[in-house]
């Protein structure tokens, strides 16, 4: 039987998990900068934020 796997680019944002929030926030900003660059370059690129809106709010506090 042939098996098919699908990979969905995604991220789940936990503000204070294993590092202080500000350290993780800077990693979030770097990740979303890269995601936005891919979106600008490729109209078919998709990225899922796991239904969360807080990563967008945290990103916009750094990059309004």
mmCIF file with all atom_site columns, C-alpha atoms in Angstrom:
data_model
loop_
_atom_site.group_PDB
_atom_site.id
_atom_site.type_symbol
_atom_site.label_atom_id
_atom_site.label_alt_id
_atom_site.label_comp_id
_atom_site.label_asym_id
_atom_site.label_entity_id
_atom_site.label_seq_id
_atom_site.pdbx_PDB_ins_code
_atom_site.Cartn_x
_atom_site.Cartn_y
_atom_site.Cartn_z
_atom_site.occupancy
_atom_site.B_iso_or_equiv
_atom_site.pdbx_formal_charge
_atom_site.auth_seq_id
_atom_site.auth_comp_id
_atom_site.auth_asym_id
_atom_site.auth_atom_id
_atom_site.pdbx_PDB_model_num
ATOM 1  C CA . UNK A 1 1  ? 0.000  0.000  0.000  1.00 0.00 ? 1  UNK A CA 1
ATOM 2  C CA . UNK A 1 2  ? 1.295  3.428  -0.956 1.00 0.00 ? 2  UNK A CA 1
ATOM 3  C CA . UNK A 1 3  ? 1.387  5.918  1.923  1.00 0.00 ? 3  UNK A CA 1
ATOM 4  C CA . UNK A 1 4  ? 1.110  9.660  1.523  1.00 0.00 ? 4  UNK A CA 1
ATOM 5  C CA . UNK A 1 5  ? 2.293  12.169 4.096  1.00 0.00 ? 5  UNK A CA 1
ATOM 6  C CA . UNK A 1 6  ? 1.457  15.857 4.197  1.00 0.00 ? 6  UNK A CA 1
ATOM 7  C CA . UNK A 1 7  ? 3.579  18.464 5.911  1.00 0.00 ? 7  UNK A CA 1
ATOM 8  C CA . UNK A 1 8  ? 1.943  21.695 7.003  1.00 0.00 ? 8  UNK A CA 1
ATOM 9  C CA . UNK A 1 9  ? 4.259  24.564 7.838  1.00 0.00 ? 9  UNK A CA 1
ATOM 10 C CA . UNK A 1 10 ? 3.136  25.761 11.210 1.00 0.00 ? 10 UNK A CA 1
ATOM 11 C CA . UNK A 1 11 ? 4.119  27.094 14.580 1.00 0.00 ? 11 UNK A CA 1
ATOM 12 C CA . UNK A 1 12 ? 2.623  27.095 18.056 1.00 0.00 ? 12 UNK A CA 1
ATOM 13 C CA . UNK A 1 13 ? 3.607  30.051 20.221 1.00 0.00 ? 13 UNK A CA 1
ATOM 14 C CA . UNK A 1 14 ? 4.149  29.510 23.957 1.00 0.00 ? 14 UNK A CA 1
ATOM 15 C CA . UNK A 1 15 ? 5.261  32.797 25.454 1.00 0.00 ? 15 UNK A CA 1
ATOM 16 C CA . UNK A 1 16 ? 7.171  31.480 28.481 1.00 0.00 ? 16 UNK A CA 1
ATOM 17 C CA . UNK A 1 17 ? 8.032  27.879 28.093 1.00 0.00 ? 17 UNK A CA 1
ATOM 18 C CA . UNK A 1 18 ? 11.733 27.101 28.414 1.00 0.00 ? 18 UNK A CA 1
ATOM 19 C CA . UNK A 1 19 ? 13.246 30.567 27.959 1.00 0.00 ? 19 UNK A CA 1
ATOM 20 C CA . UNK A 1 20 ? 12.214 34.045 29.128 1.00 0.00 ? 20 UNK A CA 1
ATOM 21 C CA . UNK A 1 21 ? 9.456  35.591 27.014 1.00 0.00 ? 21 UNK A CA 1
ATOM 22 C CA . UNK A 1 22 ? 11.673 38.262 25.441 1.00 0.00 ? 22 UNK A CA 1
ATOM 23 C CA . UNK A 1 23 ? 14.204 35.667 24.215 1.00 0.00 ? 23 UNK A CA 1
ATOM 24 C CA . UNK A 1 24 ? 11.425 33.630 22.653 1.00 0.00 ? 24 UNK A CA 1
ATOM 25 C CA . UNK A 1 25 ? 9.815  36.769 21.231 1.00 0.00 ? 25 UNK A CA 1
ATOM 26 C CA . UNK A 1 26 ? 12.992 37.593 19.310 1.00 0.00 ? 26 UNK A CA 1
ATOM 27 C CA . UNK A 1 27 ? 12.996 34.058 17.906 1.00 0.00 ? 27 UNK A CA 1
ATOM 28 C CA . UNK A 1 28 ? 9.347  34.542 16.953 1.00 0.00 ? 28 UNK A CA 1
ATOM 29 C CA . UNK A 1 29 ? 10.189 37.794 15.150 1.00 0.00 ? 29 UNK A CA 1
ATOM 30 C CA . UNK A 1 30 ? 12.976 36.093 13.209 1.00 0.00 ? 30 UNK A CA 1
ATOM 31 C CA . UNK A 1 31 ? 10.670 33.219 12.268 1.00 0.00 ? 31 UNK A CA 1
ATOM 32 C CA . UNK A 1 32 ? 7.832  35.478 11.141 1.00 0.00 ? 32 UNK A CA 1
ATOM 33 C CA . UNK A 1 33 ? 10.253 37.706 9.199  1.00 0.00 ? 33 UNK A CA 1
ATOM 34 C CA . UNK A 1 34 ? 11.250 34.589 7.263  1.00 0.00 ? 34 UNK A CA 1
ATOM 35 C CA . UNK A 1 35 ? 7.620  33.506 6.811  1.00 0.00 ? 35 UNK A CA 1
ATOM 36 C CA . UNK A 1 36 ? 6.663  36.944 5.488  1.00 0.00 ? 36 UNK A CA 1
ATOM 37 C CA . UNK A 1 37 ? 9.589  36.892 3.047  1.00 0.00 ? 37 UNK A CA 1
ATOM 38 C CA . UNK A 1 38 ? 8.410  33.517 1.730  1.00 0.00 ? 38 UNK A CA 1
ATOM 39 C CA . UNK A 1 39 ? 4.833  34.801 1.427  1.00 0.00 ? 39 UNK A CA 1
ATOM 40 C CA . UNK A 1 40 ? 6.029  37.817 -0.554 1.00 0.00 ? 40 UNK A CA 1
ATOM 41 C CA . UNK A 1 41 ? 8.071  35.622 -2.901 1.00 0.00 ? 41 UNK A CA 1
ATOM 42 C CA . UNK A 1 42 ? 5.644  32.729 -3.380 1.00 0.00 ? 42 UNK A CA 1
ATOM 43 C CA . UNK A 1 43 ? 1.877  33.181 -3.628 1.00 0.00 ? 43 UNK A CA 1
ATOM 44 C CA . UNK A 1 44 ? 1.380  29.445 -3.014 1.00 0.00 ? 44 UNK A CA 1
ATOM 45 C CA . UNK A 1 45 ? 3.305  29.441 0.287  1.00 0.00 ? 45 UNK A CA 1
ATOM 46 C CA . UNK A 1 46 ? 1.130  28.618 3.291  1.00 0.00 ? 46 UNK A CA 1
ATOM 47 C CA . UNK A 1 47 ? 1.816  28.897 7.026  1.00 0.00 ? 47 UNK A CA 1
ATOM 48 C CA . UNK A 1 48 ? -0.453 28.063 9.949  1.00 0.00 ? 48 UNK A CA 1
ATOM 49 C CA . UNK A 1 49 ? -0.250 29.739 13.366 1.00 0.00 ? 49 UNK A CA 1
ATOM 50 C CA . UNK A 1 50 ? -2.261 26.993 15.036 1.00 0.00 ? 50 UNK A CA 1
ATOM 51 C CA . UNK A 1 51 ? -5.280 29.290 15.308 1.00 0.00 ? 51 UNK A CA 1
ATOM 52 C CA . UNK A 1 52 ? -3.433 31.698 17.580 1.00 0.00 ? 52 UNK A CA 1
ATOM 53 C CA . UNK A 1 53 ? -3.527 35.462 17.210 1.00 0.00 ? 53 UNK A CA 1
ATOM 54 C CA . UNK A 1 54 ? -1.086 36.318 20.026 1.00 0.00 ? 54 UNK A CA 1
ATOM 55 C CA . UNK A 1 55 ? 2.001  35.634 17.848 1.00 0.00 ? 55 UNK A CA 1
ATOM 56 C CA . UNK A 1 56 ? 0.793  38.353 15.487 1.00 0.00 ? 56 UNK A CA 1
ATOM 57 C CA . UNK A 1 57 ? 0.244  40.763 18.375 1.00 0.00 ? 57 UNK A CA 1
ATOM 58 C CA . UNK A 1 58 ? 3.699  39.994 19.811 1.00 0.00 ? 58 UNK A CA 1
ATOM 59 C CA . UNK A 1 59 ? 5.294  40.381 16.384 1.00 0.00 ? 59 UNK A CA 1
ATOM 60 C CA . UNK A 1 60 ? 3.611  43.752 15.808 1.00 0.00 ? 60 UNK A CA 1
ATOM 61 C CA . UNK A 1 61 ? 4.929  45.069 19.126 1.00 0.00 ? 61 UNK A CA 1
ATOM 62 C CA . UNK A 1 62 ? 8.440  44.647 17.699 1.00 0.00 ? 62 UNK A CA 1
ATOM 63 C CA . UNK A 1 63 ? 7.682  45.340 14.019 1.00 0.00 ? 63 UNK A CA 1
ATOM 64 C CA . UNK A 1 64 ? 4.650  47.702 13.959 1.00 0.00 ? 64 UNK A CA 1
#
